[in-house]
Amino acid sequence: MTRGRERAAWVGYLRVSTPGQAERELSLPAQCAAIAEFAARRAVTIAREYADVGVSGTDPRRREYRRMLEDVYAPGSDIKTIVVHHTSRFTRDATEARVVKSKLAKIGVNVVSVCQDLHDDPMGKLMEGFFECIDEYESAINGVRTASAMREAVRQGYFPGSTPPYGYRSEPIAIRSGVVRHRLVPDDVEAEIVREIYRLYIAENGAKTVARRLNHRGFRVRSGRLWSGAAILRVLDDTTAAGTYYWGRCATRSKQARPRSEWTCLQVEPIVDPSVLALAMTLRERRCPRRNPGRPPAPVHVPSGLLRCGQCGASYQLETSGKRVDGDVYRYTYYNCRSACRVGSELCPGFRVRTGDLHAAVFHHLADIVCTDERAADLRARVRAAHAVSVERVGEIWRSLLLHDPLVKRTYARHLIDRIDVSPTRTLIEARRA
Ligand SMILES: [Zn+2]
């Protein structure tokens, strides 16, 4: 076993949950100074510092925290001691604290706190466990307090969130000196787009078509990306446009949906008429695939998901056009790039291939691989060995030959092999024999 460098270095870990954290002794410079002084008293220097700003101690994905642990576990790492200002800086999750610290202890790394200078003995361990539980409890209590303060703000007509719903912006209002609240007010540009979405959707367009129209006219979502059918449906599902915003629809940390009785409603200036919203909802319900399946299930199209677009890398999917024949099958079926089908030519121009052409191409490619002379001879021998062989039996033998070929198994799904028609296979064998 190769031993890494001797662990001797001390590093500091700092964290503030909000950029302007209220408690002054917990500001980054204060934490930094306390750690430096703690190290100086022990005649050691802090080799480097890791600082997370604006992240919760309950979030295990903190960037600098993860980077520090990666550095600790890196082969040849020299990190011996991690210094924090307070146990709550390391994590506010007591279980994680126990698990991470015991893993670190196994490789000879310890975590020490400036405020809680604990000894490495049973009493020290007990005290550390207490502190970790208190850190978690404080965090949970803070969460409850913040949530109720936010709910109260909503009751008073203020918007406590960070991202306003589409069509609105969050406008700061100084309610008294030093206290700023926010109100939801319609955003001129976005509100006009929301109205246009409703107009287009009610004029018998599907969400995908609405998205394509907006993209074509140069409109983009907030992130600058193209509109998609799903983004349009999110706008249509949001009741804020008609004047009612619901706060607390899902839990902040777990993202789990909350029951409707726990939502708090905030009245805002509507940007569409409630009757327009109701009409759009009725249409949405009518077009809902659960209620109205619309089209019959498409037949299995084998290459879907196996093919990729050469222009954008998205998968190829089935695209249909033309009227349904006898109400159940689309007359024209194609494969096309998923980006082109779902978003439109602004994202990818796509390339349509008729399903029949593609299936033939795949079949011919497959036949070139599997219809070797060796196999044809094998098949011929087996057919000769049997007395009376039906066409179906030839197909069965063929399939069993193909299924045992590692290349075929790797390249093509088994159900494609099952679909191979016996007659063209026979024709091919005849052709090879000749
Ligand atoms: Zn594409």
CSV table of C-alpha atoms and ligand atoms in Angstrom, one decimal:
chain,number,residue,atom,x,y,z
A,1,MET,CA,0.0,0.0,0.0
A,2,THR,CA,1.3,3.4,-0.9
A,3,ARG,CA,1.0,6.0,1.8
A,4,GLY,CA,0.2,9.5,0.9
A,5,ARG,CA,2.0,12.5,2.2
A,6,GLU,CA,1.9,12.9,6.0
A,7,ARG,CA,-1.3,14.9,6.8
A,8,ALA,CA,-0.3,18.1,8.6
A,9,ALA,CA,-2.1,21.1,6.9
A,10,TRP,CA,-4.9,23.1,8.5
A,11,VAL,CA,-7.7,24.5,6.4
A,12,GLY,CA,-10.5,26.8,7.3
A,13,TYR,CA,-14.2,26.4,6.3
A,14,LEU,CA,-16.4,29.5,6.4
A,15,ARG,CA,-20.1,29.8,5.5
A,16,VAL,CA,-22.8,32.5,5.6
A,17,SER,CA,-26.4,31.6,4.7
A,18,THR,CA,-27.3,35.1,3.4
A,19,PRO,CA,-24.8,37.5,1.9
A,20,GLY,CA,-25.6,40.1,4.6
A,21,GLN,CA,-26.0,37.8,7.5
A,22,ALA,CA,-27.6,39.6,10.4
A,23,GLU,CA,-25.4,38.3,13.2
A,24,ARG,CA,-22.3,40.4,12.8
A,25,GLU,CA,-20.0,37.9,14.5
A,26,LEU,CA,-20.8,35.5,11.8
A,27,SER,CA,-19.8,37.6,8.8
A,28,LEU,CA,-17.1,36.1,6.6
A,29,PRO,CA,-14.3,38.5,7.7
A,30,ALA,CA,-15.3,37.9,11.4
A,31,GLN,CA,-15.2,34.1,10.9
A,32,CYS,CA,-11.9,34.4,9.0
A,33,ALA,CA,-10.3,36.5,11.8
A,34,ALA,CA,-11.5,34.2,14.5
A,35,ILE,CA,-10.1,31.1,12.7
A,36,ALA,CA,-6.7,32.9,12.1
A,37,GLU,CA,-6.4,33.8,15.7
A,38,PHE,CA,-7.4,30.3,16.8
A,39,ALA,CA,-4.6,28.9,14.6
A,40,ALA,CA,-2.1,31.5,15.8
A,41,ARG,CA,-2.6,30.4,19.4
A,42,ARG,CA,-1.7,26.9,18.4
A,43,ALA,CA,1.3,28.1,16.3
A,44,VAL,CA,-0.1,26.8,13.0
A,45,THR,CA,-1.0,28.5,9.8
A,46,ILE,CA,-4.2,28.1,7.8
A,47,ALA,CA,-3.0,26.7,4.4
A,48,ARG,CA,-6.2,27.7,2.6
A,49,GLU,CA,-9.8,28.6,3.2
A,50,TYR,CA,-13.1,27.5,1.7
A,51,ALA,CA,-16.0,29.9,1.8
A,52,ASP,CA,-19.6,29.3,0.9
A,53,VAL,CA,-21.7,32.5,0.6
A,54,GLY,CA,-25.5,32.5,0.6
A,55,VAL,CA,-26.1,28.8,1.1
A,56,SER,CA,-28.0,27.0,3.8
A,57,GLY,CA,-26.1,24.7,6.2
A,58,THR,CA,-28.7,22.0,5.4
A,59,ASP,CA,-27.6,21.9,1.7
A,60,PRO,CA,-25.1,19.1,1.3
A,61,ARG,CA,-24.4,20.2,-2.3
A,62,ARG,CA,-22.6,23.4,-1.2
A,63,ARG,CA,-19.9,24.1,-3.8
A,64,GLU,CA,-16.9,25.0,-1.6
A,65,TYR,CA,-17.9,22.4,1.1
A,66,ARG,CA,-17.9,19.7,-1.6
A,67,ARG,CA,-14.6,21.0,-3.0
A,68,MET,CA,-13.0,20.9,0.4
A,69,LEU,CA,-14.1,17.3,1.0
A,70,GLU,CA,-12.8,16.4,-2.5
A,71,ASP,CA,-9.5,17.9,-1.5
A,72,VAL,CA,-9.4,16.0,1.7
A,73,TYR,CA,-10.1,12.7,0.1
A,74,ALA,CA,-7.8,13.3,-2.9
A,75,PRO,CA,-4.9,10.9,-3.1
A,76,GLY,CA,-1.8,12.4,-1.4
A,77,SER,CA,-3.9,15.1,0.4
A,78,ASP,CA,-2.1,16.8,3.2
A,79,ILE,CA,-5.2,18.2,5.0
A,80,LYS,CA,-5.2,17.1,8.7
A,81,THR,CA,-7.5,19.6,10.4
A,82,ILE,CA,-10.6,21.6,9.3
A,83,VAL,CA,-11.3,24.7,11.4
A,84,VAL,CA,-14.7,26.2,11.5
A,85,HIS,CA,-15.9,29.2,13.6
A,86,HIS,CA,-18.9,27.2,15.0
A,87,THR,CA,-20.1,23.7,14.5
A,88,SER,CA,-23.2,25.1,12.7
A,89,ARG,CA,-20.9,26.5,9.9
A,90,PHE,CA,-19.9,22.9,9.0
A,91,THR,CA,-23.4,21.6,8.6
A,92,ARG,CA,-26.8,22.1,10.1
A,93,ASP,CA,-27.8,18.5,9.6
A,94,ALA,CA,-26.9,16.5,12.7
A,95,THR,CA,-26.9,13.1,10.8
A,96,GLU,CA,-24.6,14.4,8.1
A,97,ALA,CA,-22.3,15.9,10.7
A,98,ARG,CA,-22.0,12.5,12.4
A,99,VAL,CA,-21.5,10.6,9.1
A,100,VAL,CA,-19.0,13.0,7.5
A,101,LYS,CA,-17.0,13.6,10.7
A,102,SER,CA,-16.7,9.8,11.4
A,103,LYS,CA,-15.6,9.2,7.8
A,104,LEU,CA,-13.0,12.0,8.1
A,105,ALA,CA,-11.8,10.5,11.5
A,106,LYS,CA,-11.1,7.2,9.8
A,107,ILE,CA,-8.6,8.9,7.5
A,108,GLY,CA,-7.1,10.9,10.3
A,109,VAL,CA,-8.8,14.2,9.6
A,110,ASN,CA,-10.6,16.1,12.4
A,111,VAL,CA,-13.0,19.1,12.4
A,112,VAL,CA,-12.4,21.6,15.2
A,113,SER,CA,-14.6,24.6,16.1
A,114,VAL,CA,-13.3,27.9,17.4
A,115,CYS,CA,-16.3,28.7,19.6
A,116,GLN,CA,-16.6,25.1,21.0
A,117,ASP,CA,-13.1,24.0,21.9
A,118,LEU,CA,-13.9,20.4,22.7
A,119,HIS,CA,-11.5,17.7,23.8
A,120,ASP,CA,-11.1,14.5,21.9
A,121,ASP,CA,-12.5,12.4,24.7
A,122,PRO,CA,-16.0,10.8,25.5
A,123,MET,CA,-17.2,14.0,27.1
A,124,GLY,CA,-16.0,16.1,24.2
A,125,LYS,CA,-17.8,13.7,21.7
A,126,LEU,CA,-21.0,13.9,23.8
A,127,MET,CA,-20.9,17.7,23.8
A,128,GLU,CA,-20.2,17.9,20.1
A,129,GLY,CA,-23.3,15.7,19.5
A,130,PHE,CA,-25.3,18.1,21.6
A,131,PHE,CA,-24.1,21.1,19.6
A,132,GLU,CA,-24.9,19.4,16.3
A,133,CYS,CA,-28.4,18.6,17.4
A,134,ILE,CA,-28.9,22.2,18.6
A,135,ASP,CA,-27.6,23.5,15.2
A,136,GLU,CA,-30.2,21.4,13.4
A,137,TYR,CA,-32.9,22.4,15.8
A,138,GLU,CA,-32.1,26.1,15.3
A,139,SER,CA,-32.2,25.7,11.6
A,140,ALA,CA,-35.6,24.0,11.7
A,141,ILE,CA,-37.0,26.6,14.0
A,142,ASN,CA,-35.7,29.4,11.8
A,143,GLY,CA,-37.4,27.7,8.8
A,144,VAL,CA,-40.7,27.7,10.7
A,145,ARG,CA,-40.4,31.3,11.7
A,146,THR,CA,-39.4,32.4,8.2
A,147,ALA,CA,-42.3,30.5,6.7
A,148,SER,CA,-44.8,32.1,9.1
A,149,ALA,CA,-43.3,35.6,8.5
A,150,MET,CA,-43.6,35.0,4.8
A,151,ARG,CA,-47.2,33.8,5.1
A,152,GLU,CA,-48.0,36.9,7.1
A,153,ALA,CA,-46.4,39.1,4.4
A,154,VAL,CA,-48.6,37.5,1.8
A,155,ARG,CA,-51.7,38.1,3.9
A,156,GLN,CA,-50.7,41.8,4.0
A,157,GLY,CA,-50.5,41.8,0.2
A,158,TYR,CA,-46.7,41.5,-0.2
A,159,PHE,CA,-44.8,39.0,-2.4
A,160,PRO,CA,-42.1,37.3,-0.3
A,161,GLY,CA,-40.6,35.1,-3.0
A,162,SER,CA,-37.6,35.6,-5.1
A,163,THR,CA,-38.9,34.7,-8.6
A,164,PRO,CA,-42.1,36.3,-9.6
A,165,PRO,CA,-44.5,34.4,-11.8
A,166,TYR,CA,-44.3,34.9,-15.5
A,167,GLY,CA,-46.0,38.2,-16.6
A,168,TYR,CA,-45.1,39.9,-13.3
A,169,ARG,CA,-42.2,41.6,-11.7
A,170,SER,CA,-41.4,42.1,-8.0
A,171,GLU,CA,-41.4,45.8,-7.1
A,172,PRO,CA,-39.7,46.9,-3.9
A,173,ILE,CA,-41.7,49.2,-1.6
A,174,ALA,CA,-40.1,50.9,1.5
A,175,ILE,CA,-42.9,50.5,4.1
A,176,ARG,CA,-40.9,52.3,6.8
A,177,SER,CA,-37.3,53.3,7.2
A,178,GLY,CA,-35.1,50.3,6.7
A,179,VAL,CA,-37.9,47.8,5.9
A,180,VAL,CA,-38.5,47.0,2.3
A,181,ARG,CA,-41.3,44.7,1.1
A,182,HIS,CA,-42.2,43.6,-2.5
A,183,ARG,CA,-45.4,43.8,-4.5
A,184,LEU,CA,-46.2,41.8,-7.6
A,185,VAL,CA,-47.0,44.2,-10.5
A,186,PRO,CA,-47.6,43.3,-14.1
A,187,ASP,CA,-44.5,43.5,-16.3
A,188,ASP,CA,-45.4,45.4,-19.4
A,189,VAL,CA,-43.5,43.1,-21.9
A,190,GLU,CA,-44.3,39.8,-20.2
A,191,ALA,CA,-47.9,40.7,-19.6
A,192,GLU,CA,-48.4,41.3,-23.3
A,193,ILE,CA,-46.8,37.9,-24.1
A,194,VAL,CA,-49.2,36.2,-21.6
A,195,ARG,CA,-52.2,37.8,-23.3
A,196,GLU,CA,-50.9,36.7,-26.7
A,197,ILE,CA,-50.5,33.1,-25.3
A,198,TYR,CA,-54.1,33.1,-24.2
A,199,ARG,CA,-55.3,34.6,-27.5
A,200,LEU,CA,-53.4,32.0,-29.6
A,201,TYR,CA,-54.4,29.1,-27.3
A,202,ILE,CA,-58.1,30.0,-27.3
A,203,ALA,CA,-58.0,30.3,-31.1
A,204,GLU,CA,-57.8,26.5,-31.3
A,205,ASN,CA,-54.0,26.3,-31.3
A,206,GLY,CA,-52.2,23.6,-29.3
A,207,ALA,CA,-49.5,24.6,-26.8
A,208,LYS,CA,-46.8,23.4,-29.2
A,209,THR,CA,-48.1,25.6,-32.0
A,210,VAL,CA,-48.3,28.6,-29.6
A,211,ALA,CA,-44.7,28.0,-28.7
A,212,ARG,CA,-43.6,27.8,-32.3
A,213,ARG,CA,-45.5,31.1,-33.2
A,214,LEU,CA,-43.8,32.9,-30.3
A,215,ASN,CA,-40.4,31.6,-31.2
A,216,HIS,CA,-40.9,32.5,-34.8
A,217,ARG,CA,-41.7,36.1,-33.8
A,218,GLY,CA,-38.5,36.3,-31.8
A,219,PHE,CA,-40.0,35.9,-28.3
A,220,ARG,CA,-38.0,34.0,-25.7
A,221,VAL,CA,-38.6,32.8,-22.1
A,222,ARG,CA,-36.9,34.7,-19.3
A,223,SER,CA,-33.7,32.6,-19.5
A,224,GLY,CA,-33.4,33.5,-23.2
A,225,ARG,CA,-34.3,30.0,-24.3
A,226,LEU,CA,-37.0,29.1,-26.8
A,227,TRP,CA,-40.6,28.6,-25.8
A,228,SER,CA,-41.7,25.0,-25.6
A,229,GLY,CA,-45.2,23.4,-25.3
A,230,ALA,CA,-44.5,22.7,-21.6
A,231,ALA,CA,-43.5,26.3,-20.9
A,232,ILE,CA,-46.8,27.5,-22.5
A,233,LEU,CA,-48.8,25.1,-20.4
A,234,ARG,CA,-47.1,26.3,-17.3
A,235,VAL,CA,-48.2,29.9,-18.1
A,236,LEU,CA,-51.8,28.6,-18.8
A,237,ASP,CA,-51.8,26.7,-15.5
A,238,ASP,CA,-50.8,29.7,-13.5
A,239,THR,CA,-53.9,31.5,-12.0
A,240,THR,CA,-51.8,34.7,-11.2
A,241,ALA,CA,-52.6,36.1,-14.7
A,242,ALA,CA,-56.3,36.3,-13.6
A,243,GLY,CA,-55.4,38.0,-10.4
A,244,THR,CA,-54.8,35.2,-7.8
A,245,TYR,CA,-51.3,34.2,-6.9
A,246,TYR,CA,-51.0,31.2,-4.5
A,247,TRP,CA,-48.0,31.1,-2.2
A,248,GLY,CA,-46.6,28.0,-0.5
A,249,ARG,CA,-47.8,25.5,-3.1
A,250,CYS,CA,-44.8,23.3,-2.4
A,251,ALA,CA,-42.4,22.9,0.4
A,252,THR,CA,-39.2,24.9,0.0
A,253,ARG,CA,-36.7,22.2,0.9
A,254,SER,CA,-38.3,19.0,-0.2
A,255,LYS,CA,-40.2,20.6,-3.2
A,256,GLN,CA,-43.1,18.3,-2.3
A,257,ALA,CA,-46.6,19.7,-3.2
A,258,ARG,CA,-48.6,20.9,-0.3
A,259,PRO,CA,-52.4,20.4,0.1
A,260,ARG,CA,-54.5,23.3,-1.2
A,261,SER,CA,-55.7,24.1,2.3
A,262,GLU,CA,-52.1,25.2,3.1
A,263,TRP,CA,-51.7,27.7,0.2
A,264,THR,CA,-52.0,31.4,0.9
A,265,CYS,CA,-53.6,33.5,-1.7
A,266,LEU,CA,-52.4,36.9,-2.8
A,267,GLN,CA,-54.6,39.2,-4.9
A,268,VAL,CA,-52.7,40.9,-7.7
A,269,GLU,CA,-53.6,43.1,-10.6
A,270,PRO,CA,-55.0,40.7,-13.3
A,271,ILE,CA,-53.5,40.7,-16.8
A,272,VAL,CA,-56.2,38.6,-18.4
A,273,ASP,CA,-59.9,38.6,-17.8
A,274,PRO,CA,-61.0,35.7,-15.5
A,275,SER,CA,-63.5,34.6,-18.2
A,276,VAL,CA,-60.5,34.2,-20.6
A,277,LEU,CA,-58.7,32.1,-18.0
A,278,ALA,CA,-61.8,30.0,-17.5
A,279,LEU,CA,-62.2,29.4,-21.2
A,280,ALA,CA,-58.6,28.4,-21.6
A,281,MET,CA,-58.9,26.0,-18.7
A,282,THR,CA,-62.0,24.4,-20.3
A,283,LEU,CA,-60.1,24.0,-23.6
A,284,ARG,CA,-57.1,22.6,-21.7
A,285,GLU,CA,-59.4,20.1,-19.9
A,286,ARG,CA,-61.0,19.1,-23.2
A,287,ARG,CA,-57.6,18.5,-24.8
A,288,CYS,CA,-56.2,16.8,-21.8
A,289,PRO,CA,-54.7,13.5,-23.0
A,290,ARG,CA,-56.0,11.7,-19.9
A,291,ARG,CA,-59.6,12.6,-20.7
A,292,ASN,CA,-59.4,12.7,-24.4
A,293,PRO,CA,-56.8,10.3,-25.8
A,294,GLY,CA,-57.3,11.8,-29.3
A,295,ARG,CA,-55.1,9.5,-31.3
A,296,PRO,CA,-54.7,5.7,-31.0
A,297,PRO,CA,-51.4,4.4,-29.7
A,298,ALA,CA,-48.8,4.6,-32.5
A,299,PRO,CA,-47.5,1.3,-33.7
A,300,VAL,CA,-44.1,0.3,-32.3
A,301,HIS,CA,-41.5,2.3,-34.2
A,302,VAL,CA,-38.3,0.5,-33.6
A,303,PRO,CA,-35.6,3.0,-34.4
A,304,SER,CA,-37.1,5.7,-32.1
A,305,GLY,CA,-34.6,6.5,-29.4
A,306,LEU,CA,-31.8,4.7,-31.2
A,307,LEU,CA,-31.3,7.5,-33.8
A,308,ARG,CA,-29.8,10.9,-33.1
A,309,CYS,CA,-30.1,14.1,-35.1
A,310,GLY,CA,-26.8,14.9,-36.9
A,311,GLN,CA,-27.4,18.6,-36.4
A,312,CYS,CA,-28.4,19.0,-32.8
A,313,GLY,CA,-27.9,15.5,-31.2
A,314,ALA,CA,-31.5,15.2,-30.0
A,315,SER,CA,-33.2,11.8,-30.5
A,316,TYR,CA,-35.4,11.1,-33.5
A,317,GLN,CA,-39.1,10.6,-32.9
A,318,LEU,CA,-42.2,9.8,-34.8
A,319,GLU,CA,-43.9,12.7,-36.6
A,320,THR,CA,-47.3,12.3,-38.2
A,321,SER,CA,-49.1,14.4,-40.7
A,322,GLY,CA,-52.2,14.2,-42.9
A,323,LYS,CA,-55.6,13.0,-42.0
A,324,ARG,CA,-56.3,9.8,-40.1
A,325,VAL,CA,-57.4,7.0,-42.2
A,326,ASP,CA,-60.5,5.3,-40.9
A,327,GLY,CA,-60.0,7.3,-37.8
A,328,ASP,CA,-57.1,5.3,-36.5
A,329,VAL,CA,-53.9,5.6,-38.4
A,330,TYR,CA,-52.1,8.6,-39.7
A,331,ARG,CA,-51.6,8.5,-43.5
A,332,TYR,CA,-48.1,9.9,-43.4
A,333,THR,CA,-45.6,9.0,-40.8
A,334,TYR,CA,-42.0,10.2,-40.6
A,335,TYR,CA,-39.1,10.3,-38.2
A,336,ASN,CA,-37.8,13.7,-37.3
A,337,CYS,CA,-35.6,15.4,-34.8
A,338,ARG,CA,-37.2,15.8,-31.4
A,339,SER,CA,-36.0,19.5,-31.1
A,340,ALA,CA,-37.6,20.3,-34.5
A,341,CYS,CA,-40.9,18.5,-33.6
A,342,ARG,CA,-41.2,20.0,-30.1
A,343,VAL,CA,-39.8,23.5,-30.4
A,344,GLY,CA,-39.4,24.3,-34.1
A,345,SER,CA,-36.9,25.3,-36.7
A,346,GLU,CA,-35.4,28.0,-34.5
A,347,LEU,CA,-33.9,25.3,-32.4
A,348,CYS,CA,-33.1,22.7,-35.1
A,349,PRO,CA,-34.2,22.6,-38.8
A,350,GLY,CA,-34.6,18.9,-38.4
A,351,PHE,CA,-34.7,16.4,-41.2
A,352,ARG,CA,-37.8,14.3,-42.1
A,353,VAL,CA,-37.4,10.7,-43.2
A,354,ARG,CA,-40.3,8.6,-44.2
A,355,THR,CA,-40.8,5.7,-41.8
A,356,GLY,CA,-40.9,3.1,-44.6
A,357,ASP,CA,-37.6,4.4,-46.0
A,358,LEU,CA,-35.9,4.3,-42.7
A,359,HIS,CA,-37.2,0.9,-41.8
A,360,ALA,CA,-35.9,-0.4,-45.2
A,361,ALA,CA,-32.5,1.2,-44.6
A,362,VAL,CA,-32.2,-0.3,-41.2
A,363,PHE,CA,-33.4,-3.7,-42.5
A,364,HIS,CA,-30.9,-3.6,-45.4
A,365,HIS,CA,-28.1,-2.6,-43.0
A,366,LEU,CA,-29.1,-5.4,-40.7
A,367,ALA,CA,-29.3,-7.9,-43.5
A,368,ASP,CA,-25.8,-6.9,-44.7
A,369,ILE,CA,-24.4,-7.7,-41.3
A,370,VAL,CA,-26.3,-10.9,-40.6
A,371,CYS,CA,-26.8,-12.6,-44.0
A,372,THR,CA,-23.3,-13.9,-44.3
A,373,ASP,CA,-22.3,-16.8,-46.5
A,374,GLU,CA,-21.5,-18.8,-43.4
A,375,ARG,CA,-25.0,-18.3,-42.0
A,376,ALA,CA,-26.7,-19.0,-45.3
A,377,ALA,CA,-24.8,-22.3,-45.4
A,378,ASP,CA,-25.8,-23.1,-41.8
A,379,LEU,CA,-29.4,-22.4,-42.6
A,380,ARG,CA,-29.2,-24.5,-45.7
A,381,ALA,CA,-27.8,-27.4,-43.7
A,382,ARG,CA,-30.5,-27.1,-41.0
A,383,VAL,CA,-33.3,-26.9,-43.6
A,384,ARG,CA,-32.0,-30.0,-45.4
A,385,ALA,CA,-31.8,-31.8,-42.1
A,386,ALA,CA,-35.4,-31.3,-41.5
A,387,HIS,CA,-37.9,-33.3,-43.6
A,388,ALA,CA,-40.7,-30.9,-44.3
A,389,VAL,CA,-40.0,-27.3,-43.4
A,390,SER,CA,-42.7,-24.6,-43.5
A,391,VAL,CA,-42.0,-21.0,-44.2
A,392,GLU,CA,-42.6,-20.2,-40.6
A,393,ARG,CA,-40.1,-22.8,-39.5
A,394,VAL,CA,-37.4,-21.2,-41.7
A,395,GLY,CA,-38.2,-17.9,-40.1
A,396,GLU,CA,-37.8,-19.5,-36.6
A,397,ILE,CA,-34.5,-21.0,-37.5
A,398,TRP,CA,-33.3,-17.7,-38.9
A,399,ARG,CA,-34.3,-15.8,-35.8
A,400,SER,CA,-32.5,-18.3,-33.6
A,401,LEU,CA,-29.4,-17.9,-35.7
A,402,LEU,CA,-29.6,-14.1,-35.4
A,403,LEU,CA,-30.3,-14.0,-31.7
A,404,HIS,CA,-27.1,-15.8,-30.9
A,405,ASP,CA,-25.0,-13.3,-32.8
A,406,PRO,CA,-23.3,-11.0,-30.2
A,407,LEU,CA,-23.1,-8.1,-32.7
A,408,VAL,CA,-26.8,-8.4,-33.6
A,409,LYS,CA,-27.7,-8.6,-29.9
A,410,ARG,CA,-25.6,-5.6,-29.1
A,411,THR,CA,-26.7,-3.4,-32.0
A,412,TYR,CA,-30.4,-4.1,-32.4
A,413,ALA,CA,-33.2,-4.6,-30.0
A,414,ARG,CA,-34.6,-8.1,-29.8
A,415,HIS,CA,-38.1,-7.0,-31.0
A,416,LEU,CA,-36.6,-5.8,-34.3
A,417,ILE,CA,-35.3,-9.3,-34.9
A,418,ASP,CA,-38.8,-10.6,-34.1
A,419,ARG,CA,-40.2,-8.4,-36.8
A,420,ILE,CA,-37.9,-9.6,-39.5
A,421,ASP,CA,-40.1,-10.8,-42.4
A,422,VAL,CA,-39.2,-14.2,-43.6
A,423,SER,CA,-39.8,-13.6,-47.3
A,424,PRO,CA,-37.2,-10.9,-47.9
A,425,THR,CA,-34.7,-12.9,-45.8
A,426,ARG,CA,-35.3,-15.9,-48.1
A,427,THR,CA,-34.9,-13.7,-51.2
A,428,LEU,CA,-31.6,-12.5,-49.8
A,429,ILE,CA,-30.5,-16.0,-49.2
A,430,GLU,CA,-31.5,-17.0,-52.7
A,431,ALA,CA,-29.6,-14.0,-54.0
A,432,ARG,CA,-26.5,-15.0,-52.1
A,433,ARG,CA,-26.7,-18.6,-53.2
A,434,ALA,CA,-26.9,-17.5,-56.9
B,1,ZN,ZN,-32.0,18.3,-34.5
